[in-house]
Amino acid sequence: MTTKTYNVGIYCRLSNDDERDGESVSIENQKLLLQNYVRQRGWNEIDTYIDDGYSGTNFDRPGVKRLIEDAKAKRINVILVKDLSRFGRNYIEFGQYTDYLFPSLGCRFIALNNGIDTESTNGSTDVMCFLNLFNEFYSRDTSKKVKAVKKACAENGKFMGTYPAYGYKRDPADKHHLVIDEDTAPIVRRIFEMRAAGTGFHAIAVMLNEEGIPSPGVLYYQRKGQTDPRRVNHKWADQTVKNIVRSEVYIGNMVQGKTGTLSYKSRKLVGKPEEEWIRVEGTHEPIISQQLWDTVVSIDKKKVRKSSSADGYRSIFTGLVYCADCGFKMRNQVERFTYKDGTPGRYSSFICGNYSRSGKGACTIHTIYENVLSQLVLEDIREKARFAEYDPEQLVQQIIRLKDKEAKSRLSSCEQELKTYMARLSELERLMQNLYEDKCAGTIPQTVFQTLMHKYEAERAEKAEAIPELERKVKSYLENRTDANRWLAIIRRYTEITELDESILFELVDRIEVGEIKKVGGQRICDLRVYYRYVGNVDAALARDIAASENIPEERRQPLEEAI
C-alpha cells in the first residue's frame, strides 16, 4: 500500500480589527499552533503564507494569491489554517475555493479549530457553509460598529484622517486634534495670498517648484527619513494647490466623510454627495483669516480666465465688469498705436460683450477706457473707506436699513412659504396615517389606497426637498448685520490707497456695472456702480448719511464733508 505524501502550505492572517482580540490570534501563535500540528503527523511543511493587516472580507491578498498559485503548480496539496475566519469572511468566495477549486486541484483543506477537513468522512464539512455565513455576519457587524464610532467622532469634530492636512500636525497631547505646523503654515498662507491676488493654480505650483519647496508628499517621506517610493515626479502640481485652497481645514473647520466604501467587502473609495459630508466649525486654530478665505472662494466662483496679450498685458478688471443694461460681462480689448517718436503705446478699454458679439440689435456699446475705470473705482473705494473710518456705526445702520428694506418683502414671503410647507408636511403625514388605517380596516379599496398614497408621498417629498432651501434663504436675510460689519472691517483699510491691484479688487469688489455714456452740458458722463462683497452697492446708504449730516453740529460736519 502506497502512503500519500502531504505537502502543507500553512496560511495565517491578521487584520487590524483582530488585534483587539489579543495575542491568541497573533501571526506567531497561529504559525506555532499549525507547525506543531504538521510535525505531529509527519507531514512536510513546504511554506508559510502570511497576510498581516488584511481584512478577510475579500481574497485580494498577496498571501492568498501566492498560496493558490502554489496549489495550482502542485507544490502543495494541503492548505492548513487555524480556523475558517483566518482564510476569509466572504462566504460566497470562500465556497468557490473550498467546493470547486481545491477539489479540482486535489488539494486538501483543513481548518484546525473548527474541526473541518475536506478529506474527512465524519460530516464535518456539512456545517462549513453555516460557519462561513456566521463569519461574514461577524465581519458585517464589526464594519457597522467601526463606521458608527468613526462617524460619532467626526461629528464631535475629532480628526479621523490618516495624514493631517499640509500646514498642520497632530497634537502630541491628542491625536484627534490638529495644531499648526509652523514650518509649513507660512507656505499655506502664501498660497492663499497668491490665489487671492488672482494667480492661477499652475502659476503657483510653478513658483513653488522653482523655489525648491518640497511638495506635501515629498515632505512626508523626508520627515520619516525615507526615500519617496511613489512613481511620480515629486513636484507641486496644479491639483495639489487646488486641493489646498479649497479646503476649509485652513479656516479652522473639519470636513470629513467625503468618501466611503461601496460595502464592507470592498475597499474601493467612492465620493459621497456634499449633503452627507460631516462638517464641524471651529475645531482647531485657523491658518488664514475668514476674509482671505472668502476672497479665494469668490475667485473660484467667478472662474475668471485672464489670458495675457502678445506683449504680456493683462487687465486687473477682467471678469468684474458688467453692462448695466443687459447684464453681460464686458470684454477687454486693447488698441495699439505708435507715438511720433516710434514708441509703441496702447489703449485698454472695456466693451459690452453682448454688443460685441451680436451688434446693436442686442445692446449698445457701453465702452469705457481702463484708465478711467480704474480712477472711478479707486475714488469710489476711498470715498467709502473714509466715510466708514469717520462714522462706521452710522454707515452700518444705514446699510442694514437699506438691505432690510430690499429683503423685507422677500423675507416675509419666504417665512410665510416655509410656515405653509411645514404645516402641509404635518397634514400630509396625518392624511397618510389615516389612509393606512382605513386600508387596514377595509373601508377603502386597495386601488384607491395606492393612488392616494402615491399622490401624498410625491407631494411630501417635494415639500421636504424645498424646506432646506427656504430655511437657507431666511437665514441669509437675517445675516445683514454680520455682512455689514465684515465689509466695514475690510474697507476701512483703504482710506489712503493710491493705486489698485488685483488683490484689492478680489478682496473688496463683487462686480462693477457700467452704464451707457451720455452727454450732459457738453460733457460725457458714464454711470458706474461698484457692488462690494457682503453688502452690494452702498451708494444709497451713503446718500442717506450725507443727507443726515445736515443735522450734525458744525464742529463735526467739517471732517464729515472732508471724508466724503
JSON list of N, CA and C in Angstrom, two decimals, residues 218-289:
[
{"chain": "A", "resi": 218, "resn": "VAL", "atom": "N", "xyz": [6.49, 64.64, -0.76]},
{"chain": "A", "resi": 218, "resn": "VAL", "atom": "CA", "xyz": [7.95, 64.55, -0.58]},
{"chain": "A", "resi": 218, "resn": "VAL", "atom": "C", "xyz": [8.33, 64.90, 0.86]},
{"chain": "A", "resi": 219, "resn": "LEU", "atom": "N", "xyz": [7.70, 65.95, 1.40]},
{"chain": "A", "resi": 219, "resn": "LEU", "atom": "CA", "xyz": [8.00, 66.36, 2.77]},
{"chain": "A", "resi": 219, "resn": "LEU", "atom": "C", "xyz": [7.65, 65.26, 3.78]},
{"chain": "A", "resi": 220, "resn": "TYR", "atom": "N", "xyz": [6.57, 64.55, 3.53]},
{"chain": "A", "resi": 220, "resn": "TYR", "atom": "CA", "xyz": [6.15, 63.47, 4.43]},
{"chain": "A", "resi": 220, "resn": "TYR", "atom": "C", "xyz": [7.25, 62.41, 4.55]},
{"chain": "A", "resi": 221, "resn": "TYR", "atom": "N", "xyz": [7.81, 62.00, 3.43]},
{"chain": "A", "resi": 221, "resn": "TYR", "atom": "CA", "xyz": [8.86, 60.96, 3.45]},
{"chain": "A", "resi": 221, "resn": "TYR", "atom": "C", "xyz": [10.18, 61.51, 3.97]},
{"chain": "A", "resi": 222, "resn": "GLN", "atom": "N", "xyz": [10.45, 62.81, 3.71]},
{"chain": "A", "resi": 222, "resn": "GLN", "atom": "CA", "xyz": [11.66, 63.42, 4.24]},
{"chain": "A", "resi": 222, "resn": "GLN", "atom": "C", "xyz": [11.66, 63.40, 5.77]},
{"chain": "A", "resi": 223, "resn": "ARG", "atom": "N", "xyz": [10.52, 63.71, 6.36]},
{"chain": "A", "resi": 223, "resn": "ARG", "atom": "CA", "xyz": [10.42, 63.75, 7.81]},
{"chain": "A", "resi": 223, "resn": "ARG", "atom": "C", "xyz": [10.51, 62.35, 8.42]},
{"chain": "A", "resi": 224, "resn": "LYS", "atom": "N", "xyz": [10.15, 61.33, 7.63]},
{"chain": "A", "resi": 224, "resn": "LYS", "atom": "CA", "xyz": [10.28, 59.94, 8.12]},
{"chain": "A", "resi": 224, "resn": "LYS", "atom": "C", "xyz": [11.68, 59.39, 7.86]},
{"chain": "A", "resi": 225, "resn": "GLY", "atom": "N", "xyz": [12.50, 60.19, 7.15]},
{"chain": "A", "resi": 225, "resn": "GLY", "atom": "CA", "xyz": [13.85, 59.73, 6.82]},
{"chain": "A", "resi": 225, "resn": "GLY", "atom": "C", "xyz": [13.87, 58.66, 5.77]},
{"chain": "A", "resi": 226, "resn": "GLN", "atom": "N", "xyz": [12.86, 58.66, 4.88]},
{"chain": "A", "resi": 226, "resn": "GLN", "atom": "CA", "xyz": [12.76, 57.65, 3.83]},
{"chain": "A", "resi": 226, "resn": "GLN", "atom": "C", "xyz": [12.77, 58.31, 2.46]},
{"chain": "A", "resi": 227, "resn": "THR", "atom": "N", "xyz": [13.08, 57.53, 1.46]},
{"chain": "A", "resi": 227, "resn": "THR", "atom": "CA", "xyz": [13.00, 57.99, 0.07]},
{"chain": "A", "resi": 227, "resn": "THR", "atom": "C", "xyz": [11.58, 57.80, -0.43]},
{"chain": "A", "resi": 228, "resn": "ASP", "atom": "N", "xyz": [11.05, 58.80, -1.11]},
{"chain": "A", "resi": 228, "resn": "ASP", "atom": "CA", "xyz": [9.69, 58.72, -1.63]},
{"chain": "A", "resi": 228, "resn": "ASP", "atom": "C", "xyz": [9.60, 57.59, -2.66]},
{"chain": "A", "resi": 229, "resn": "PRO", "atom": "N", "xyz": [8.83, 56.52, -2.38]},
{"chain": "A", "resi": 229, "resn": "PRO", "atom": "CA", "xyz": [8.79, 55.37, -3.29]},
{"chain": "A", "resi": 229, "resn": "PRO", "atom": "C", "xyz": [7.80, 55.54, -4.44]},
{"chain": "A", "resi": 230, "resn": "ARG", "atom": "N", "xyz": [7.00, 56.59, -4.42]},
{"chain": "A", "resi": 230, "resn": "ARG", "atom": "CA", "xyz": [5.95, 56.74, -5.43]},
{"chain": "A", "resi": 230, "resn": "ARG", "atom": "C", "xyz": [6.55, 57.04, -6.81]},
{"chain": "A", "resi": 231, "resn": "ARG", "atom": "N", "xyz": [5.91, 56.49, -7.82]},
{"chain": "A", "resi": 231, "resn": "ARG", "atom": "CA", "xyz": [6.37, 56.72, -9.20]},
{"chain": "A", "resi": 231, "resn": "ARG", "atom": "C", "xyz": [5.70, 57.97, -9.76]},
{"chain": "A", "resi": 232, "resn": "VAL", "atom": "N", "xyz": [6.07, 59.11, -9.17]},
{"chain": "A", "resi": 232, "resn": "VAL", "atom": "CA", "xyz": [5.56, 60.41, -9.60]},
{"chain": "A", "resi": 232, "resn": "VAL", "atom": "C", "xyz": [6.75, 61.35, -9.76]},
{"chain": "A", "resi": 233, "resn": "ASN", "atom": "N", "xyz": [6.49, 62.57, -10.23]},
{"chain": "A", "resi": 233, "resn": "ASN", "atom": "CA", "xyz": [7.61, 63.49, -10.46]},
{"chain": "A", "resi": 233, "resn": "ASN", "atom": "C", "xyz": [8.02, 64.25, -9.20]},
{"chain": "A", "resi": 234, "resn": "HIS", "atom": "N", "xyz": [7.32, 63.98, -8.06]},
{"chain": "A", "resi": 234, "resn": "HIS", "atom": "CA", "xyz": [7.69, 64.54, -6.76]},
{"chain": "A", "resi": 234, "resn": "HIS", "atom": "C", "xyz": [7.67, 66.07, -6.75]},
{"chain": "A", "resi": 235, "resn": "LYS", "atom": "N", "xyz": [6.84, 66.68, -7.59]},
{"chain": "A", "resi": 235, "resn": "LYS", "atom": "CA", "xyz": [6.75, 68.14, -7.67]},
{"chain": "A", "resi": 235, "resn": "LYS", "atom": "C", "xyz": [5.35, 68.61, -7.28]},
{"chain": "A", "resi": 236, "resn": "TRP", "atom": "N", "xyz": [5.26, 69.92, -7.02]},
{"chain": "A", "resi": 236, "resn": "TRP", "atom": "CA", "xyz": [3.95, 70.54, -6.81]},
{"chain": "A", "resi": 236, "resn": "TRP", "atom": "C", "xyz": [3.18, 70.46, -8.13]},
{"chain": "A", "resi": 237, "resn": "ALA", "atom": "N", "xyz": [1.89, 70.14, -8.04]},
{"chain": "A", "resi": 237, "resn": "ALA", "atom": "CA", "xyz": [1.03, 70.07, -9.23]},
{"chain": "A", "resi": 237, "resn": "ALA", "atom": "C", "xyz": [-0.16, 71.00, -9.05]},
{"chain": "A", "resi": 238, "resn": "ASP", "atom": "N", "xyz": [-0.83, 71.31, -10.18]},
{"chain": "A", "resi": 238, "resn": "ASP", "atom": "CA", "xyz": [-1.99, 72.20, -10.13]},
{"chain": "A", "resi": 238, "resn": "ASP", "atom": "C", "xyz": [-3.04, 71.67, -9.15]},
{"chain": "A", "resi": 239, "resn": "GLN", "atom": "N", "xyz": [-3.30, 70.35, -9.19]},
{"chain": "A", "resi": 239, "resn": "GLN", "atom": "CA", "xyz": [-4.34, 69.77, -8.35]},
{"chain": "A", "resi": 239, "resn": "GLN", "atom": "C", "xyz": [-3.98, 69.85, -6.88]},
{"chain": "A", "resi": 240, "resn": "THR", "atom": "N", "xyz": [-2.68, 69.75, -6.56]},
{"chain": "A", "resi": 240, "resn": "THR", "atom": "CA", "xyz": [-2.25, 69.87, -5.16]},
{"chain": "A", "resi": 240, "resn": "THR", "atom": "C", "xyz": [-2.59, 71.26, -4.62]},
{"chain": "A", "resi": 241, "resn": "VAL", "atom": "N", "xyz": [-2.28, 72.28, -5.41]},
{"chain": "A", "resi": 241, "resn": "VAL", "atom": "CA", "xyz": [-2.59, 73.66, -5.00]},
{"chain": "A", "resi": 241, "resn": "VAL", "atom": "C", "xyz": [-4.10, 73.85, -4.90]},
{"chain": "A", "resi": 242, "resn": "LYS", "atom": "N", "xyz": [-4.82, 73.33, -5.86]},
{"chain": "A", "resi": 242, "resn": "LYS", "atom": "CA", "xyz": [-6.29, 73.47, -5.88]},
{"chain": "A", "resi": 242, "resn": "LYS", "atom": "C", "xyz": [-6.90, 72.82, -4.63]},
{"chain": "A", "resi": 243, "resn": "ASN", "atom": "N", "xyz": [-6.41, 71.65, -4.25]},
{"chain": "A", "resi": 243, "resn": "ASN", "atom": "CA", "xyz": [-6.95, 70.98, -3.06]},
{"chain": "A", "resi": 243, "resn": "ASN", "atom": "C", "xyz": [-6.71, 71.79, -1.80]},
{"chain": "A", "resi": 244, "resn": "ILE", "atom": "N", "xyz": [-5.57, 72.48, -1.74]},
{"chain": "A", "resi": 244, "resn": "ILE", "atom": "CA", "xyz": [-5.26, 73.29, -0.55]},
{"chain": "A", "resi": 244, "resn": "ILE", "atom": "C", "xyz": [-6.19, 74.49, -0.45]},
{"chain": "A", "resi": 245, "resn": "VAL", "atom": "N", "xyz": [-6.34, 75.25, -1.54]},
{"chain": "A", "resi": 245, "resn": "VAL", "atom": "CA", "xyz": [-7.12, 76.49, -1.47]},
{"chain": "A", "resi": 245, "resn": "VAL", "atom": "C", "xyz": [-8.63, 76.23, -1.39]},
{"chain": "A", "resi": 246, "resn": "ARG", "atom": "N", "xyz": [-9.04, 74.97, -1.56]},
{"chain": "A", "resi": 246, "resn": "ARG", "atom": "CA", "xyz": [-10.47, 74.65, -1.45]},
{"chain": "A", "resi": 246, "resn": "ARG", "atom": "C", "xyz": [-10.80, 73.86, -0.19]},
{"chain": "A", "resi": 247, "resn": "SER", "atom": "N", "xyz": [-9.83, 73.77, 0.73]},
{"chain": "A", "resi": 247, "resn": "SER", "atom": "CA", "xyz": [-10.05, 73.01, 1.96]},
{"chain": "A", "resi": 247, "resn": "SER", "atom": "C", "xyz": [-10.37, 73.94, 3.12]},
{"chain": "A", "resi": 248, "resn": "GLU", "atom": "N", "xyz": [-11.51, 73.68, 3.77]},
{"chain": "A", "resi": 248, "resn": "GLU", "atom": "CA", "xyz": [-11.95, 74.51, 4.90]},
{"chain": "A", "resi": 248, "resn": "GLU", "atom": "C", "xyz": [-11.11, 74.27, 6.15]},
{"chain": "A", "resi": 249, "resn": "VAL", "atom": "N", "xyz": [-10.25, 73.27, 6.13]},
{"chain": "A", "resi": 249, "resn": "VAL", "atom": "CA", "xyz": [-9.43, 73.00, 7.31]},
{"chain": "A", "resi": 249, "resn": "VAL", "atom": "C", "xyz": [-8.60, 74.21, 7.68]},
{"chain": "A", "resi": 250, "resn": "TYR", "atom": "N", "xyz": [-8.27, 75.04, 6.69]},
{"chain": "A", "resi": 250, "resn": "TYR", "atom": "CA", "xyz": [-7.38, 76.18, 6.93]},
{"chain": "A", "resi": 250, "resn": "TYR", "atom": "C", "xyz": [-8.09, 77.37, 7.58]},
{"chain": "A", "resi": 251, "resn": "ILE", "atom": "N", "xyz": [-9.42, 77.31, 7.72]},
{"chain": "A", "resi": 251, "resn": "ILE", "atom": "CA", "xyz": [-10.14, 78.35, 8.49]},
{"chain": "A", "resi": 251, "resn": "ILE", "atom": "C", "xyz": [-10.68, 77.74, 9.78]},
{"chain": "A", "resi": 252, "resn": "GLY", "atom": "N", "xyz": [-10.12, 76.59, 10.18]},
{"chain": "A", "resi": 252, "resn": "GLY", "atom": "CA", "xyz": [-10.47, 76.00, 11.47]},
{"chain": "A", "resi": 252, "resn": "GLY", "atom": "C", "xyz": [-11.64, 75.05, 11.45]},
{"chain": "A", "resi": 253, "resn": "ASN", "atom": "N", "xyz": [-12.14, 74.70, 10.26]},
{"chain": "A", "resi": 253, "resn": "ASN", "atom": "CA", "xyz": [-13.28, 73.78, 10.16]},
{"chain": "A", "resi": 253, "resn": "ASN", "atom": "C", "xyz": [-12.82, 72.39, 9.79]},
{"chain": "A", "resi": 254, "resn": "MET", "atom": "N", "xyz": [-13.49, 71.39, 10.31]},
{"chain": "A", "resi": 254, "resn": "MET", "atom": "CA", "xyz": [-13.19, 70.00, 9.98]},
{"chain": "A", "resi": 254, "resn": "MET", "atom": "C", "xyz": [-14.30, 69.46, 9.08]},
{"chain": "A", "resi": 255, "resn": "VAL", "atom": "N", "xyz": [-13.95, 69.09, 7.86]},
{"chain": "A", "resi": 255, "resn": "VAL", "atom": "CA", "xyz": [-14.91, 68.50, 6.92]},
{"chain": "A", "resi": 255, "resn": "VAL", "atom": "C", "xyz": [-14.45, 67.08, 6.61]},
{"chain": "A", "resi": 256, "resn": "GLN", "atom": "N", "xyz": [-15.23, 66.10, 7.05]},
{"chain": "A", "resi": 256, "resn": "GLN", "atom": "CA", "xyz": [-14.84, 64.71, 6.89]},
{"chain": "A", "resi": 256, "resn": "GLN", "atom": "C", "xyz": [-15.99, 63.90, 6.29]},
{"chain": "A", "resi": 257, "resn": "GLY", "atom": "N", "xyz": [-15.73, 62.66, 5.99]},
{"chain": "A", "resi": 257, "resn": "GLY", "atom": "CA", "xyz": [-16.77, 61.80, 5.41]},
{"chain": "A", "resi": 257, "resn": "GLY", "atom": "C", "xyz": [-17.08, 62.11, 3.97]},
{"chain": "A", "resi": 258, "resn": "LYS", "atom": "N", "xyz": [-16.09, 62.64, 3.22]},
{"chain": "A", "resi": 258, "resn": "LYS", "atom": "CA", "xyz": [-16.31, 62.96, 1.82]},
{"chain": "A", "resi": 258, "resn": "LYS", "atom": "C", "xyz": [-16.34, 61.71, 0.94]},
{"chain": "A", "resi": 259, "resn": "THR", "atom": "N", "xyz": [-15.71, 60.65, 1.42]},
{"chain": "A", "resi": 259, "resn": "THR", "atom": "CA", "xyz": [-15.68, 59.40, 0.66]},
{"chain": "A", "resi": 259, "resn": "THR", "atom": "C", "xyz": [-16.08, 58.24, 1.56]},
{"chain": "A", "resi": 260, "resn": "GLY", "atom": "N", "xyz": [-16.43, 57.14, 0.94]},
{"chain": "A", "resi": 260, "resn": "GLY", "atom": "CA", "xyz": [-16.78, 55.93, 1.68]},
{"chain": "A", "resi": 260, "resn": "GLY", "atom": "C", "xyz": [-16.60, 54.72, 0.78]},
{"chain": "A", "resi": 261, "resn": "THR", "atom": "N", "xyz": [-16.68, 53.53, 1.36]},
{"chain": "A", "resi": 261, "resn": "THR", "atom": "CA", "xyz": [-16.55, 52.31, 0.57]},
{"chain": "A", "resi": 261, "resn": "THR", "atom": "C", "xyz": [-17.91, 51.87, 0.07]},
{"chain": "A", "resi": 262, "resn": "LEU", "atom": "N", "xyz": [-17.90, 51.09, -1.02]},
{"chain": "A", "resi": 262, "resn": "LEU", "atom": "CA", "xyz": [-19.15, 50.60, -1.58]},
{"chain": "A", "resi": 262, "resn": "LEU", "atom": "C", "xyz": [-19.86, 49.67, -0.61]},
{"chain": "A", "resi": 263, "resn": "SER", "atom": "N", "xyz": [-19.10, 48.84, 0.10]},
{"chain": "A", "resi": 263, "resn": "SER", "atom": "CA", "xyz": [-19.65, 47.95, 1.11]},
{"chain": "A", "resi": 263, "resn": "SER", "atom": "C", "xyz": [-18.51, 47.48, 2.00]},
{"chain": "A", "resi": 264, "resn": "TYR", "atom": "N", "xyz": [-18.84, 46.71, 3.03]},
{"chain": "A", "resi": 264, "resn": "TYR", "atom": "CA", "xyz": [-17.80, 46.22, 3.93]},
{"chain": "A", "resi": 264, "resn": "TYR", "atom": "C", "xyz": [-16.88, 45.21, 3.25]},
{"chain": "A", "resi": 265, "resn": "LYS", "atom": "N", "xyz": [-17.29, 44.71, 2.07]},
{"chain": "A", "resi": 265, "resn": "LYS", "atom": "CA", "xyz": [-16.47, 43.75, 1.34]},
{"chain": "A", "resi": 265, "resn": "LYS", "atom": "C", "xyz": [-15.48, 44.43, 0.39]},
{"chain": "A", "resi": 266, "resn": "SER", "atom": "N", "xyz": [-15.69, 45.70, 0.12]},
{"chain": "A", "resi": 266, "resn": "SER", "atom": "CA", "xyz": [-14.86, 46.40, -0.87]},
{"chain": "A", "resi": 266, "resn": "SER", "atom": "C", "xyz": [-14.15, 47.58, -0.22]},
{"chain": "A", "resi": 267, "resn": "ARG", "atom": "N", "xyz": [-12.88, 47.75, -0.55]},
{"chain": "A", "resi": 267, "resn": "ARG", "atom": "CA", "xyz": [-12.12, 48.89, -0.04]},
{"chain": "A", "resi": 267, "resn": "ARG", "atom": "C", "xyz": [-12.07, 50.05, -1.05]},
{"chain": "A", "resi": 268, "resn": "LYS", "atom": "N", "xyz": [-12.74, 49.88, -2.17]},
{"chain": "A", "resi": 268, "resn": "LYS", "atom": "CA", "xyz": [-12.75, 50.94, -3.18]},
{"chain": "A", "resi": 268, "resn": "LYS", "atom": "C", "xyz": [-13.50, 52.16, -2.66]},
{"chain": "A", "resi": 269, "resn": "LEU", "atom": "N", "xyz": [-12.85, 53.32, -2.71]},
{"chain": "A", "resi": 269, "resn": "LEU", "atom": "CA", "xyz": [-13.46, 54.55, -2.22]},
{"chain": "A", "resi": 269, "resn": "LEU", "atom": "C", "xyz": [-14.29, 55.22, -3.30]},
{"chain": "A", "resi": 270, "resn": "VAL", "atom": "N", "xyz": [-15.45, 55.71, -2.91]},
{"chain": "A", "resi": 270, "resn": "VAL", "atom": "CA", "xyz": [-16.32, 56.46, -3.82]},
{"chain": "A", "resi": 270, "resn": "VAL", "atom": "C", "xyz": [-16.70, 57.77, -3.14]},
{"chain": "A", "resi": 271, "resn": "GLY", "atom": "N", "xyz": [-16.89, 58.81, -3.94]},
{"chain": "A", "resi": 271, "resn": "GLY", "atom": "CA", "xyz": [-17.26, 60.10, -3.41]},
{"chain": "A", "resi": 271, "resn": "GLY", "atom": "C", "xyz": [-18.69, 60.12, -2.92]},
{"chain": "A", "resi": 272, "resn": "LYS", "atom": "N", "xyz": [-18.93, 60.84, -1.81]},
{"chain": "A", "resi": 272, "resn": "LYS", "atom": "CA", "xyz": [-20.28, 60.99, -1.27]},
{"chain": "A", "resi": 272, "resn": "LYS", "atom": "C", "xyz": [-20.83, 62.36, -1.67]},
{"chain": "A", "resi": 273, "resn": "PRO", "atom": "N", "xyz": [-22.15, 62.49, -1.80]},
{"chain": "A", "resi": 273, "resn": "PRO", "atom": "CA", "xyz": [-22.73, 63.82, -2.08]},
{"chain": "A", "resi": 273, "resn": "PRO", "atom": "C", "xyz": [-22.44, 64.78, -0.94]},
{"chain": "A", "resi": 274, "resn": "GLU", "atom": "N", "xyz": [-22.33, 66.06, -1.26]},
{"chain": "A", "resi": 274, "resn": "GLU", "atom": "CA", "xyz": [-21.90, 67.06, -0.28]},
{"chain": "A", "resi": 274, "resn": "GLU", "atom": "C", "xyz": [-22.81, 67.12, 0.94]},
{"chain": "A", "resi": 275, "resn": "GLU", "atom": "N", "xyz": [-24.12, 66.85, 0.75]},
{"chain": "A", "resi": 275, "resn": "GLU", "atom": "CA", "xyz": [-25.03, 66.92, 1.89]},
{"chain": "A", "resi": 275, "resn": "GLU", "atom": "C", "xyz": [-24.76, 65.83, 2.92]},
{"chain": "A", "resi": 276, "resn": "GLU", "atom": "N", "xyz": [-23.99, 64.82, 2.57]},
{"chain": "A", "resi": 276, "resn": "GLU", "atom": "CA", "xyz": [-23.65, 63.75, 3.51]},
{"chain": "A", "resi": 276, "resn": "GLU", "atom": "C", "xyz": [-22.31, 63.99, 4.21]},
{"chain": "A", "resi": 277, "resn": "TRP", "atom": "N", "xyz": [-21.58, 65.03, 3.83]},
{"chain": "A", "resi": 277, "resn": "TRP", "atom": "CA", "xyz": [-20.30, 65.32, 4.48]},
{"chain": "A", "resi": 277, "resn": "TRP", "atom": "C", "xyz": [-20.55, 65.73, 5.93]},
{"chain": "A", "resi": 278, "resn": "ILE", "atom": "N", "xyz": [-19.58, 65.46, 6.78]},
{"chain": "A", "resi": 278, "resn": "ILE", "atom": "CA", "xyz": [-19.68, 65.84, 8.20]},
{"chain": "A", "resi": 278, "resn": "ILE", "atom": "C", "xyz": [-18.82, 67.09, 8.40]},
{"chain": "A", "resi": 279, "resn": "ARG", "atom": "N", "xyz": [-19.46, 68.20, 8.66]},
{"chain": "A", "resi": 279, "resn": "ARG", "atom": "CA", "xyz": [-18.77, 69.49, 8.76]},
{"chain": "A", "resi": 279, "resn": "ARG", "atom": "C", "xyz": [-18.95, 70.07, 10.16]},
{"chain": "A", "resi": 280, "resn": "VAL", "atom": "N", "xyz": [-17.83, 70.33, 10.84]},
{"chain": "A", "resi": 280, "resn": "VAL", "atom": "CA", "xyz": [-17.85, 70.91, 12.18]},
{"chain": "A", "resi": 280, "resn": "VAL", "atom": "C", "xyz": [-16.95, 72.14, 12.18]},
{"chain": "A", "resi": 281, "resn": "GLU", "atom": "N", "xyz": [-17.49, 73.27, 12.63]},
{"chain": "A", "resi": 281, "resn": "GLU", "atom": "CA", "xyz": [-16.73, 74.53, 12.60]},
{"chain": "A", "resi": 281, "resn": "GLU", "atom": "C", "xyz": [-15.95, 74.73, 13.90]},
{"chain": "A", "resi": 282, "resn": "GLY", "atom": "N", "xyz": [-14.82, 75.43, 13.76]},
{"chain": "A", "resi": 282, "resn": "GLY", "atom": "CA", "xyz": [-14.04, 75.85, 14.92]},
{"chain": "A", "resi": 282, "resn": "GLY", "atom": "C", "xyz": [-13.42, 74.72, 15.72]},
{"chain": "A", "resi": 283, "resn": "THR", "atom": "N", "xyz": [-12.92, 73.70, 15.04]},
{"chain": "A", "resi": 283, "resn": "THR", "atom": "CA", "xyz": [-12.33, 72.57, 15.76]},
{"chain": "A", "resi": 283, "resn": "THR", "atom": "C", "xyz": [-10.85, 72.77, 16.08]},
{"chain": "A", "resi": 284, "resn": "HIS", "atom": "N", "xyz": [-10.19, 73.70, 15.41]},
{"chain": "A", "resi": 284, "resn": "HIS", "atom": "CA", "xyz": [-8.76, 73.93, 15.64]},
{"chain": "A", "resi": 284, "resn": "HIS", "atom": "C", "xyz": [-8.40, 75.34, 15.19]},
{"chain": "A", "resi": 285, "resn": "GLU", "atom": "N", "xyz": [-7.19, 75.74, 15.45]},
{"chain": "A", "resi": 285, "resn": "GLU", "atom": "CA", "xyz": [-6.74, 77.10, 15.13]},
{"chain": "A", "resi": 285, "resn": "GLU", "atom": "C", "xyz": [-6.60, 77.28, 13.61]},
{"chain": "A", "resi": 286, "resn": "PRO", "atom": "N", "xyz": [-7.19, 78.32, 13.04]},
{"chain": "A", "resi": 286, "resn": "PRO", "atom": "CA", "xyz": [-7.07, 78.54, 11.60]},
{"chain": "A", "resi": 286, "resn": "PRO", "atom": "C", "xyz": [-5.70, 79.08, 11.21]},
{"chain": "A", "resi": 287, "resn": "ILE", "atom": "N", "xyz": [-5.31, 78.80, 9.98]},
{"chain": "A", "resi": 287, "resn": "ILE", "atom": "CA", "xyz": [-4.05, 79.33, 9.45]},
{"chain": "A", "resi": 287, "resn": "ILE", "atom": "C", "xyz": [-4.29, 80.65, 8.73]},
{"chain": "A", "resi": 288, "resn": "ILE", "atom": "N", "xyz": [-5.46, 80.78, 8.07]},
{"chain": "A", "resi": 288, "resn": "ILE", "atom": "CA", "xyz": [-5.77, 82.01, 7.33]},
{"chain": "A", "resi": 288, "resn": "ILE", "atom": "C", "xyz": [-7.03, 82.64, 7.90]},
{"chain": "A", "resi": 289, "resn": "SER", "atom": "N", "xyz": [-7.27, 83.90, 7.55]},
{"chain": "A", "resi": 289, "resn": "SER", "atom": "CA", "xyz": [-8.45, 84.61, 8.04]},
{"chain": "A", "resi": 289, "resn": "SER", "atom": "C", "xyz": [-9.68, 84.26, 7.21]}
]
